[in-house]
Amino acid sequence: MDHAVKILVVEADPERAGDIMDALRAGGWGDVTVVADAARITATVAQINPDIVLIDIASPDRDALEQLSIASDARARPVAMFVDQTDEDLTHAAISAGLTAYVVDGLQKNRIKPVLQTAIARFNMMSKMQSELNAAKRALVDRKTIDRAKGLLMQARGIPEDAAYALLRKTAMDQGRKVIDVAQALVTSADLLR
């Protein structure tokens, strides 16, 4: 992690906030903003667009977890939450809320850097997996569209499947387009003609 990383710290206690800032600076991170009022998280996130959010809260409830997750935009950045106590339901709620790290037994200065590094690595891994899943879903949808377009050509022209695909591919090359774009146009036109 480099020095340009922007970190938002949510901590109501000024002394604890100072300890967190000291630990972050010792870890090599200097661009830190502290918010004492949890109600200001959304506005601060919008204003500074932090790379990571660190939340220290003594004993959250399910609603607080969800609100903090939404306010810190946990799906768009790593969010690490340090809590003093939890139970099984809160742990599951934290995971469901998209928190990248949920650390029980409070915040300890010597654990901040490794927890944030782990949260960032986990967030990056989950983002990559989500991107791969989205690409696989898109490829499946594209494959179905191409198969439907081939079926339309086979029926309309009385040609075999390989010839239908060759026609789609030749048309795409001639028009400087992708095969999926030509297939989608054909399927859309066929739907309009029904």
PDB file of N, CA and C in Angstrom, residues 4-82:
ATOM      1  N   ALA A   4      -0.244   7.388  -0.830  1.00  0.00           N
ATOM      2  CA  ALA A   4      -1.325   8.180  -1.405  1.00  0.00           C
ATOM      3  C   ALA A   4      -2.708   7.638  -1.072  1.00  0.00           C
ATOM      4  N   VAL A   5      -2.793   6.535  -0.358  1.00  0.00           N
ATOM      5  CA  VAL A   5      -4.080   5.934  -0.021  1.00  0.00           C
ATOM      6  C   VAL A   5      -4.831   6.842   0.944  1.00  0.00           C
ATOM      7  N   LYS A   6      -6.099   7.129   0.606  1.00  0.00           N
ATOM      8  CA  LYS A   6      -6.935   7.960   1.467  1.00  0.00           C
ATOM      9  C   LYS A   6      -7.744   7.050   2.394  1.00  0.00           C
ATOM     10  N   ILE A   7      -7.654   7.316   3.684  1.00  0.00           N
ATOM     11  CA  ILE A   7      -8.341   6.502   4.679  1.00  0.00           C
ATOM     12  C   ILE A   7      -9.312   7.380   5.454  1.00  0.00           C
ATOM     13  N   LEU A   8     -10.530   6.883   5.594  1.00  0.00           N
ATOM     14  CA  LEU A   8     -11.538   7.542   6.419  1.00  0.00           C
ATOM     15  C   LEU A   8     -11.675   6.739   7.696  1.00  0.00           C
ATOM     16  N   VAL A   9     -11.513   7.394   8.822  1.00  0.00           N
ATOM     17  CA  VAL A   9     -11.650   6.751  10.129  1.00  0.00           C
ATOM     18  C   VAL A   9     -12.930   7.266  10.776  1.00  0.00           C
ATOM     19  N   VAL A  10     -13.757   6.327  11.239  1.00  0.00           N
ATOM     20  CA  VAL A  10     -14.982   6.680  11.941  1.00  0.00           C
ATOM     21  C   VAL A  10     -14.762   6.323  13.409  1.00  0.00           C
ATOM     22  N   GLU A  11     -14.607   7.347  14.230  1.00  0.00           N
ATOM     23  CA  GLU A  11     -14.338   7.148  15.656  1.00  0.00           C
ATOM     24  C   GLU A  11     -14.846   8.350  16.431  1.00  0.00           C
ATOM     25  N   ALA A  12     -15.743   8.120  17.374  1.00  0.00           N
ATOM     26  CA  ALA A  12     -16.339   9.205  18.153  1.00  0.00           C
ATOM     27  C   ALA A  12     -15.406   9.734  19.241  1.00  0.00           C
ATOM     28  N   ASP A  13     -14.565   8.890  19.794  1.00  0.00           N
ATOM     29  CA  ASP A  13     -13.686   9.279  20.893  1.00  0.00           C
ATOM     30  C   ASP A  13     -12.420   9.938  20.337  1.00  0.00           C
ATOM     31  N   PRO A  14     -12.181  11.210  20.662  1.00  0.00           N
ATOM     32  CA  PRO A  14     -11.017  11.915  20.112  1.00  0.00           C
ATOM     33  C   PRO A  14      -9.680  11.266  20.485  1.00  0.00           C
ATOM     34  N   GLU A  15      -9.573  10.727  21.686  1.00  0.00           N
ATOM     35  CA  GLU A  15      -8.327  10.093  22.094  1.00  0.00           C
ATOM     36  C   GLU A  15      -8.050   8.831  21.279  1.00  0.00           C
ATOM     37  N   ARG A  16      -9.090   8.010  21.114  1.00  0.00           N
ATOM     38  CA  ARG A  16      -8.933   6.798  20.299  1.00  0.00           C
ATOM     39  C   ARG A  16      -8.651   7.163  18.846  1.00  0.00           C
ATOM     40  N   ALA A  17      -9.311   8.213  18.349  1.00  0.00           N
ATOM     41  CA  ALA A  17      -9.065   8.662  16.980  1.00  0.00           C
ATOM     42  C   ALA A  17      -7.606   9.061  16.811  1.00  0.00           C
ATOM     43  N   GLY A  18      -7.051   9.732  17.812  1.00  0.00           N
ATOM     44  CA  GLY A  18      -5.639  10.119  17.772  1.00  0.00           C
ATOM     45  C   GLY A  18      -4.725   8.902  17.749  1.00  0.00           C
ATOM     46  N   ASP A  19      -5.074   7.882  18.558  1.00  0.00           N
ATOM     47  CA  ASP A  19      -4.287   6.642  18.567  1.00  0.00           C
ATOM     48  C   ASP A  19      -4.321   5.958  17.199  1.00  0.00           C
ATOM     49  N   ILE A  20      -5.512   5.946  16.600  1.00  0.00           N
ATOM     50  CA  ILE A  20      -5.653   5.321  15.277  1.00  0.00           C
ATOM     51  C   ILE A  20      -4.821   6.076  14.252  1.00  0.00           C
ATOM     52  N   MET A  21      -4.902   7.396  14.288  1.00  0.00           N
ATOM     53  CA  MET A  21      -4.124   8.202  13.339  1.00  0.00           C
ATOM     54  C   MET A  21      -2.629   7.977  13.529  1.00  0.00           C
ATOM     55  N   ASP A  22      -2.199   7.879  14.792  1.00  0.00           N
ATOM     56  CA  ASP A  22      -0.783   7.603  15.063  1.00  0.00           C
ATOM     57  C   ASP A  22      -0.374   6.258  14.469  1.00  0.00           C
ATOM     58  N   ALA A  23      -1.207   5.246  14.664  1.00  0.00           N
ATOM     59  CA  ALA A  23      -0.907   3.910  14.140  1.00  0.00           C
ATOM     60  C   ALA A  23      -0.876   3.914  12.619  1.00  0.00           C
ATOM     61  N   LEU A  24      -1.794   4.642  11.993  1.00  0.00           N
ATOM     62  CA  LEU A  24      -1.825   4.713  10.531  1.00  0.00           C
ATOM     63  C   LEU A  24      -0.581   5.431  10.008  1.00  0.00           C
ATOM     64  N   ARG A  25      -0.207   6.509  10.645  1.00  0.00           N
ATOM     65  CA  ARG A  25       1.004   7.233  10.230  1.00  0.00           C
ATOM     66  C   ARG A  25       2.239   6.362  10.400  1.00  0.00           C
ATOM     67  N   ALA A  26       2.277   5.623  11.513  1.00  0.00           N
ATOM     68  CA  ALA A  26       3.410   4.715  11.739  1.00  0.00           C
ATOM     69  C   ALA A  26       3.439   3.617  10.676  1.00  0.00           C
ATOM     70  N   GLY A  27       2.268   3.267  10.155  1.00  0.00           N
ATOM     71  CA  GLY A  27       2.179   2.263   9.100  1.00  0.00           C
ATOM     72  C   GLY A  27       2.475   2.819   7.718  1.00  0.00           C
ATOM     73  N   GLY A  28       2.699   4.128   7.621  1.00  0.00           N
ATOM     74  CA  GLY A  28       3.046   4.733   6.346  1.00  0.00           C
ATOM     75  C   GLY A  28       1.898   5.422   5.640  1.00  0.00           C
ATOM     76  N   TRP A  29       0.769   5.578   6.319  1.00  0.00           N
ATOM     77  CA  TRP A  29      -0.396   6.212   5.694  1.00  0.00           C
ATOM     78  C   TRP A  29      -0.644   7.563   6.327  1.00  0.00           C
ATOM     79  N   GLY A  30      -0.541   8.604   5.544  1.00  0.00           N
ATOM     80  CA  GLY A  30      -0.691   9.944   6.090  1.00  0.00           C
ATOM     81  C   GLY A  30      -1.965  10.662   5.705  1.00  0.00           C
ATOM     82  N   ASP A  31      -2.636  10.207   4.655  1.00  0.00           N
ATOM     83  CA  ASP A  31      -3.848  10.882   4.186  1.00  0.00           C
ATOM     84  C   ASP A  31      -5.059  10.291   4.907  1.00  0.00           C
ATOM     85  N   VAL A  32      -5.314  10.787   6.120  1.00  0.00           N
ATOM     86  CA  VAL A  32      -6.350  10.230   6.982  1.00  0.00           C
ATOM     87  C   VAL A  32      -7.338  11.325   7.369  1.00  0.00           C
ATOM     88  N   THR A  33      -8.619  11.026   7.237  1.00  0.00           N
ATOM     89  CA  THR A  33      -9.688  11.921   7.664  1.00  0.00           C
ATOM     90  C   THR A  33     -10.467  11.206   8.748  1.00  0.00           C
ATOM     91  N   VAL A  34     -10.765  11.921   9.825  1.00  0.00           N
ATOM     92  CA  VAL A  34     -11.524  11.337  10.938  1.00  0.00           C
ATOM     93  C   VAL A  34     -12.910  11.957  10.979  1.00  0.00           C
ATOM     94  N   VAL A  35     -13.905  11.104  11.136  1.00  0.00           N
ATOM     95  CA  VAL A  35     -15.280  11.544  11.323  1.00  0.00           C
ATOM     96  C   VAL A  35     -15.731  11.035  12.685  1.00  0.00           C
ATOM     97  N   ALA A  36     -16.170  11.953  13.537  1.00  0.00           N
ATOM     98  CA  ALA A  36     -16.616  11.558  14.873  1.00  0.00           C
ATOM     99  C   ALA A  36     -18.093  11.189  14.882  1.00  0.00           C
ATOM    100  N   ASP A  37     -18.856  11.790  13.991  1.00  0.00           N
ATOM    101  CA  ASP A  37     -20.299  11.579  13.950  1.00  0.00           C
ATOM    102  C   ASP A  37     -20.634  10.620  12.811  1.00  0.00           C
ATOM    103  N   ALA A  38     -21.141   9.441  13.148  1.00  0.00           N
ATOM    104  CA  ALA A  38     -21.466   8.429  12.134  1.00  0.00           C
ATOM    105  C   ALA A  38     -22.474   8.948  11.118  1.00  0.00           C
ATOM    106  N   ALA A  39     -23.268   9.925  11.498  1.00  0.00           N
ATOM    107  CA  ALA A  39     -24.267  10.478  10.576  1.00  0.00           C
ATOM    108  C   ALA A  39     -23.603  11.242   9.429  1.00  0.00           C
ATOM    109  N   ARG A  40     -22.331  11.601   9.575  1.00  0.00           N
ATOM    110  CA  ARG A  40     -21.625  12.355   8.532  1.00  0.00           C
ATOM    111  C   ARG A  40     -20.839  11.473   7.581  1.00  0.00           C
ATOM    112  N   ILE A  41     -20.920  10.157   7.746  1.00  0.00           N
ATOM    113  CA  ILE A  41     -20.110   9.264   6.914  1.00  0.00           C
ATOM    114  C   ILE A  41     -20.446   9.432   5.434  1.00  0.00           C
ATOM    115  N   THR A  42     -21.722   9.390   5.103  1.00  0.00           N
ATOM    116  CA  THR A  42     -22.126   9.444   3.693  1.00  0.00           C
ATOM    117  C   THR A  42     -21.592  10.702   3.019  1.00  0.00           C
ATOM    118  N   ALA A  43     -21.758  11.844   3.668  1.00  0.00           N
ATOM    119  CA  ALA A  43     -21.283  13.104   3.080  1.00  0.00           C
ATOM    120  C   ALA A  43     -19.761  13.111   2.951  1.00  0.00           C
ATOM    121  N   THR A  44     -19.077  12.594   3.954  1.00  0.00           N
ATOM    122  CA  THR A  44     -17.616  12.585   3.914  1.00  0.00           C
ATOM    123  C   THR A  44     -17.104  11.627   2.843  1.00  0.00           C
ATOM    124  N   VAL A  45     -17.748  10.465   2.712  1.00  0.00           N
ATOM    125  CA  VAL A  45     -17.359   9.519   1.655  1.00  0.00           C
ATOM    126  C   VAL A  45     -17.531  10.173   0.289  1.00  0.00           C
ATOM    127  N   ALA A  46     -18.644  10.862   0.098  1.00  0.00           N
ATOM    128  CA  ALA A  46     -18.875  11.539  -1.182  1.00  0.00           C
ATOM    129  C   ALA A  46     -17.850  12.641  -1.423  1.00  0.00           C
ATOM    130  N   GLN A  47     -17.448  13.328  -0.370  1.00  0.00           N
ATOM    131  CA  GLN A  47     -16.522  14.447  -0.502  1.00  0.00           C
ATOM    132  C   GLN A  47     -15.093  13.995  -0.774  1.00  0.00           C
ATOM    133  N   ILE A  48     -14.588  13.023  -0.007  1.00  0.00           N
ATOM    134  CA  ILE A  48     -13.164  12.679  -0.142  1.00  0.00           C
ATOM    135  C   ILE A  48     -12.912  11.396  -0.926  1.00  0.00           C
ATOM    136  N   ASN A  49     -13.961  10.590  -1.151  1.00  0.00           N
ATOM    137  CA  ASN A  49     -13.834   9.317  -1.875  1.00  0.00           C
ATOM    138  C   ASN A  49     -12.642   8.504  -1.355  1.00  0.00           C
ATOM    139  N   PRO A  50     -12.736   8.028  -0.103  1.00  0.00           N
ATOM    140  CA  PRO A  50     -11.602   7.306   0.478  1.00  0.00           C
ATOM    141  C   PRO A  50     -11.363   5.963  -0.205  1.00  0.00           C
ATOM    142  N   ASP A  51     -10.126   5.497  -0.104  1.00  0.00           N
ATOM    143  CA  ASP A  51      -9.781   4.186  -0.643  1.00  0.00           C
ATOM    144  C   ASP A  51     -10.169   3.076   0.323  1.00  0.00           C
ATOM    145  N   ILE A  52     -10.200   3.399   1.612  1.00  0.00           N
ATOM    146  CA  ILE A  52     -10.570   2.423   2.634  1.00  0.00           C
ATOM    147  C   ILE A  52     -11.224   3.163   3.798  1.00  0.00           C
ATOM    148  N   VAL A  53     -12.151   2.473   4.452  1.00  0.00           N
ATOM    149  CA  VAL A  53     -12.828   3.042   5.618  1.00  0.00           C
ATOM    150  C   VAL A  53     -12.542   2.142   6.811  1.00  0.00           C
ATOM    151  N   LEU A  54     -12.150   2.765   7.912  1.00  0.00           N
ATOM    152  CA  LEU A  54     -11.908   2.057   9.162  1.00  0.00           C
ATOM    153  C   LEU A  54     -12.923   2.581  10.173  1.00  0.00           C
ATOM    154  N   ILE A  55     -13.719   1.662  10.730  1.00  0.00           N
ATOM    155  CA  ILE A  55     -14.765   2.042  11.684  1.00  0.00           C
ATOM    156  C   ILE A  55     -14.465   1.370  13.016  1.00  0.00           C
ATOM    157  N   ASP A  56     -14.455   2.162  14.075  1.00  0.00           N
ATOM    158  CA  ASP A  56     -14.266   1.634  15.422  1.00  0.00           C
ATOM    159  C   ASP A  56     -15.547   1.913  16.199  1.00  0.00           C
ATOM    160  N   ILE A  57     -16.217   0.847  16.611  1.00  0.00           N
ATOM    161  CA  ILE A  57     -17.481   0.984  17.328  1.00  0.00           C
ATOM    162  C   ILE A  57     -17.516  -0.065  18.434  1.00  0.00           C
ATOM    163  N   ALA A  58     -17.886   0.343  19.626  1.00  0.00           N
ATOM    164  CA  ALA A  58     -17.825  -0.567  20.777  1.00  0.00           C
ATOM    165  C   ALA A  58     -18.741  -1.770  20.613  1.00  0.00           C
ATOM    166  N   SER A  59     -20.029  -1.535  20.477  1.00  0.00           N
ATOM    167  CA  SER A  59     -20.964  -2.664  20.377  1.00  0.00           C
ATOM    168  C   SER A  59     -22.081  -2.316  19.391  1.00  0.00           C
ATOM    169  N   PRO A  60     -21.887  -2.679  18.144  1.00  0.00           N
ATOM    170  CA  PRO A  60     -22.882  -2.348  17.117  1.00  0.00           C
ATOM    171  C   PRO A  60     -24.118  -3.243  17.233  1.00  0.00           C
ATOM    172  N   ASP A  61     -25.205  -2.776  16.671  1.00  0.00           N
ATOM    173  CA  ASP A  61     -26.364  -3.642  16.501  1.00  0.00           C
ATOM    174  C   ASP A  61     -26.545  -3.863  15.005  1.00  0.00           C
ATOM    175  N   ARG A  62     -27.470  -4.724  14.641  1.00  0.00           N
ATOM    176  CA  ARG A  62     -27.678  -5.083  13.235  1.00  0.00           C
ATOM    177  C   ARG A  62     -27.958  -3.844  12.380  1.00  0.00           C
ATOM    178  N   ASP A  63     -28.813  -2.940  12.874  1.00  0.00           N
ATOM    179  CA  ASP A  63     -29.142  -1.728  12.113  1.00  0.00           C
ATOM    180  C   ASP A  63     -27.915  -0.836  11.920  1.00  0.00           C
ATOM    181  N   ALA A  64     -27.116  -0.697  12.977  1.00  0.00           N
ATOM    182  CA  ALA A  64     -25.909   0.131  12.872  1.00  0.00           C
ATOM    183  C   ALA A  64     -24.949  -0.449  11.847  1.00  0.00           C
ATOM    184  N   LEU A  65     -24.784  -1.783  11.847  1.00  0.00           N
ATOM    185  CA  LEU A  65     -23.909  -2.423  10.864  1.00  0.00           C
ATOM    186  C   LEU A  65     -24.368  -2.111   9.445  1.00  0.00           C
ATOM    187  N   GLU A  66     -25.658  -2.285   9.208  1.00  0.00           N
ATOM    188  CA  GLU A  66     -26.185  -2.058   7.869  1.00  0.00           C
ATOM    189  C   GLU A  66     -26.046  -0.598   7.457  1.00  0.00           C
ATOM    190  N   GLN A  67     -26.376   0.313   8.363  1.00  0.00           N
ATOM    191  CA  GLN A  67     -26.278   1.741   8.043  1.00  0.00           C
ATOM    192  C   GLN A  67     -24.835   2.153   7.781  1.00  0.00           C
ATOM    193  N   LEU A  68     -23.914   1.660   8.601  1.00  0.00           N
ATOM    194  CA  LEU A  68     -22.504   1.991   8.402  1.00  0.00           C
ATOM    195  C   LEU A  68     -21.980   1.412   7.095  1.00  0.00           C
ATOM    196  N   SER A  69     -22.428   0.223   6.760  1.00  0.00           N
ATOM    197  CA  SER A  69     -22.011  -0.405   5.511  1.00  0.00           C
ATOM    198  C   SER A  69     -22.500   0.398   4.306  1.00  0.00           C
ATOM    199  N   ILE A  70     -23.752   0.793   4.341  1.00  0.00           N
ATOM    200  CA  ILE A  70     -24.315   1.590   3.242  1.00  0.00           C
ATOM    201  C   ILE A  70     -23.633   2.951   3.170  1.00  0.00           C
ATOM    202  N   ALA A  71     -23.493   3.594   4.318  1.00  0.00           N
ATOM    203  CA  ALA A  71     -22.905   4.936   4.351  1.00  0.00           C
ATOM    204  C   ALA A  71     -21.466   4.938   3.857  1.00  0.00           C
ATOM    205  N   SER A  72     -20.714   3.890   4.181  1.00  0.00           N
ATOM    206  CA  SER A  72     -19.309   3.839   3.775  1.00  0.00           C
ATOM    207  C   SER A  72     -19.129   3.228   2.394  1.00  0.00           C
ATOM    208  N   ASP A  73     -20.238   2.799   1.777  1.00  0.00           N
ATOM    209  CA  ASP A  73     -20.224   2.222   0.432  1.00  0.00           C
ATOM    210  C   ASP A  73     -19.296   1.009   0.380  1.00  0.00           C
ATOM    211  N   ALA A  74     -19.616   0.020   1.246  1.00  0.00           N
ATOM    212  CA  ALA A  74     -18.763  -1.157   1.430  1.00  0.00           C
ATOM    213  C   ALA A  74     -18.598  -1.996   0.165  1.00  0.00           C
ATOM    214  N   ARG A  75     -19.472  -1.868  -0.790  1.00  0.00           N
ATOM    215  CA  ARG A  75     -19.322  -2.637  -2.032  1.00  0.00           C
ATOM    216  C   ARG A  75     -18.306  -2.000  -2.972  1.00  0.00           C
ATOM    217  N   ALA A  76     -17.959  -0.727  -2.725  1.00  0.00           N
ATOM    218  CA  ALA A  76     -17.055  -0.010  -3.627  1.00  0.00           C
ATOM    219  C   ALA A  76     -15.635   0.130  -3.085  1.00  0.00           C
ATOM    220  N   ARG A  77     -15.430  -0.207  -1.805  1.00  0.00           N
ATOM    221  CA  ARG A  77     -14.114  -0.029  -1.193  1.00  0.00           C
ATOM    222  C   ARG A  77     -14.004  -0.953   0.013  1.00  0.00           C
ATOM    223  N   PRO A  78     -12.780  -1.257   0.435  1.00  0.00           N
ATOM    224  CA  PRO A  78     -12.619  -2.057   1.647  1.00  0.00           C
ATOM    225  C   PRO A  78     -13.109  -1.282   2.877  1.00  0.00           C
ATOM    226  N   VAL A  79     -13.843  -1.970   3.729  1.00  0.00           N
ATOM    227  CA  VAL A  79     -14.312  -1.384   4.982  1.00  0.00           C
ATOM    228  C   VAL A  79     -13.946  -2.345   6.105  1.00  0.00           C
ATOM    229  N   ALA A  80     -13.148  -1.851   7.045  1.00  0.00           N
ATOM    230  CA  ALA A  80     -12.747  -2.648   8.199  1.00  0.00           C
ATOM    231  C   ALA A  80     -13.447  -2.091   9.430  1.00  0.00           C
ATOM    232  N   MET A  81     -14.085  -2.978  10.182  1.00  0.00           N
ATOM    233  CA  MET A  81     -14.778  -2.552  11.393  1.00  0.00           C
ATOM    234  C   MET A  81     -14.169  -3.264  12.592  1.00  0.00           C
ATOM    235  N   PHE A  82     -13.843  -2.475  13.597  1.00  0.00           N
ATOM    236  CA  PHE A  82     -13.328  -3.000  14.850  1.00  0.00           C
ATOM    237  C   PHE A  82     -14.441  -2.853  15.890  1.00  0.00           C
TER     238      PHE A  82
END
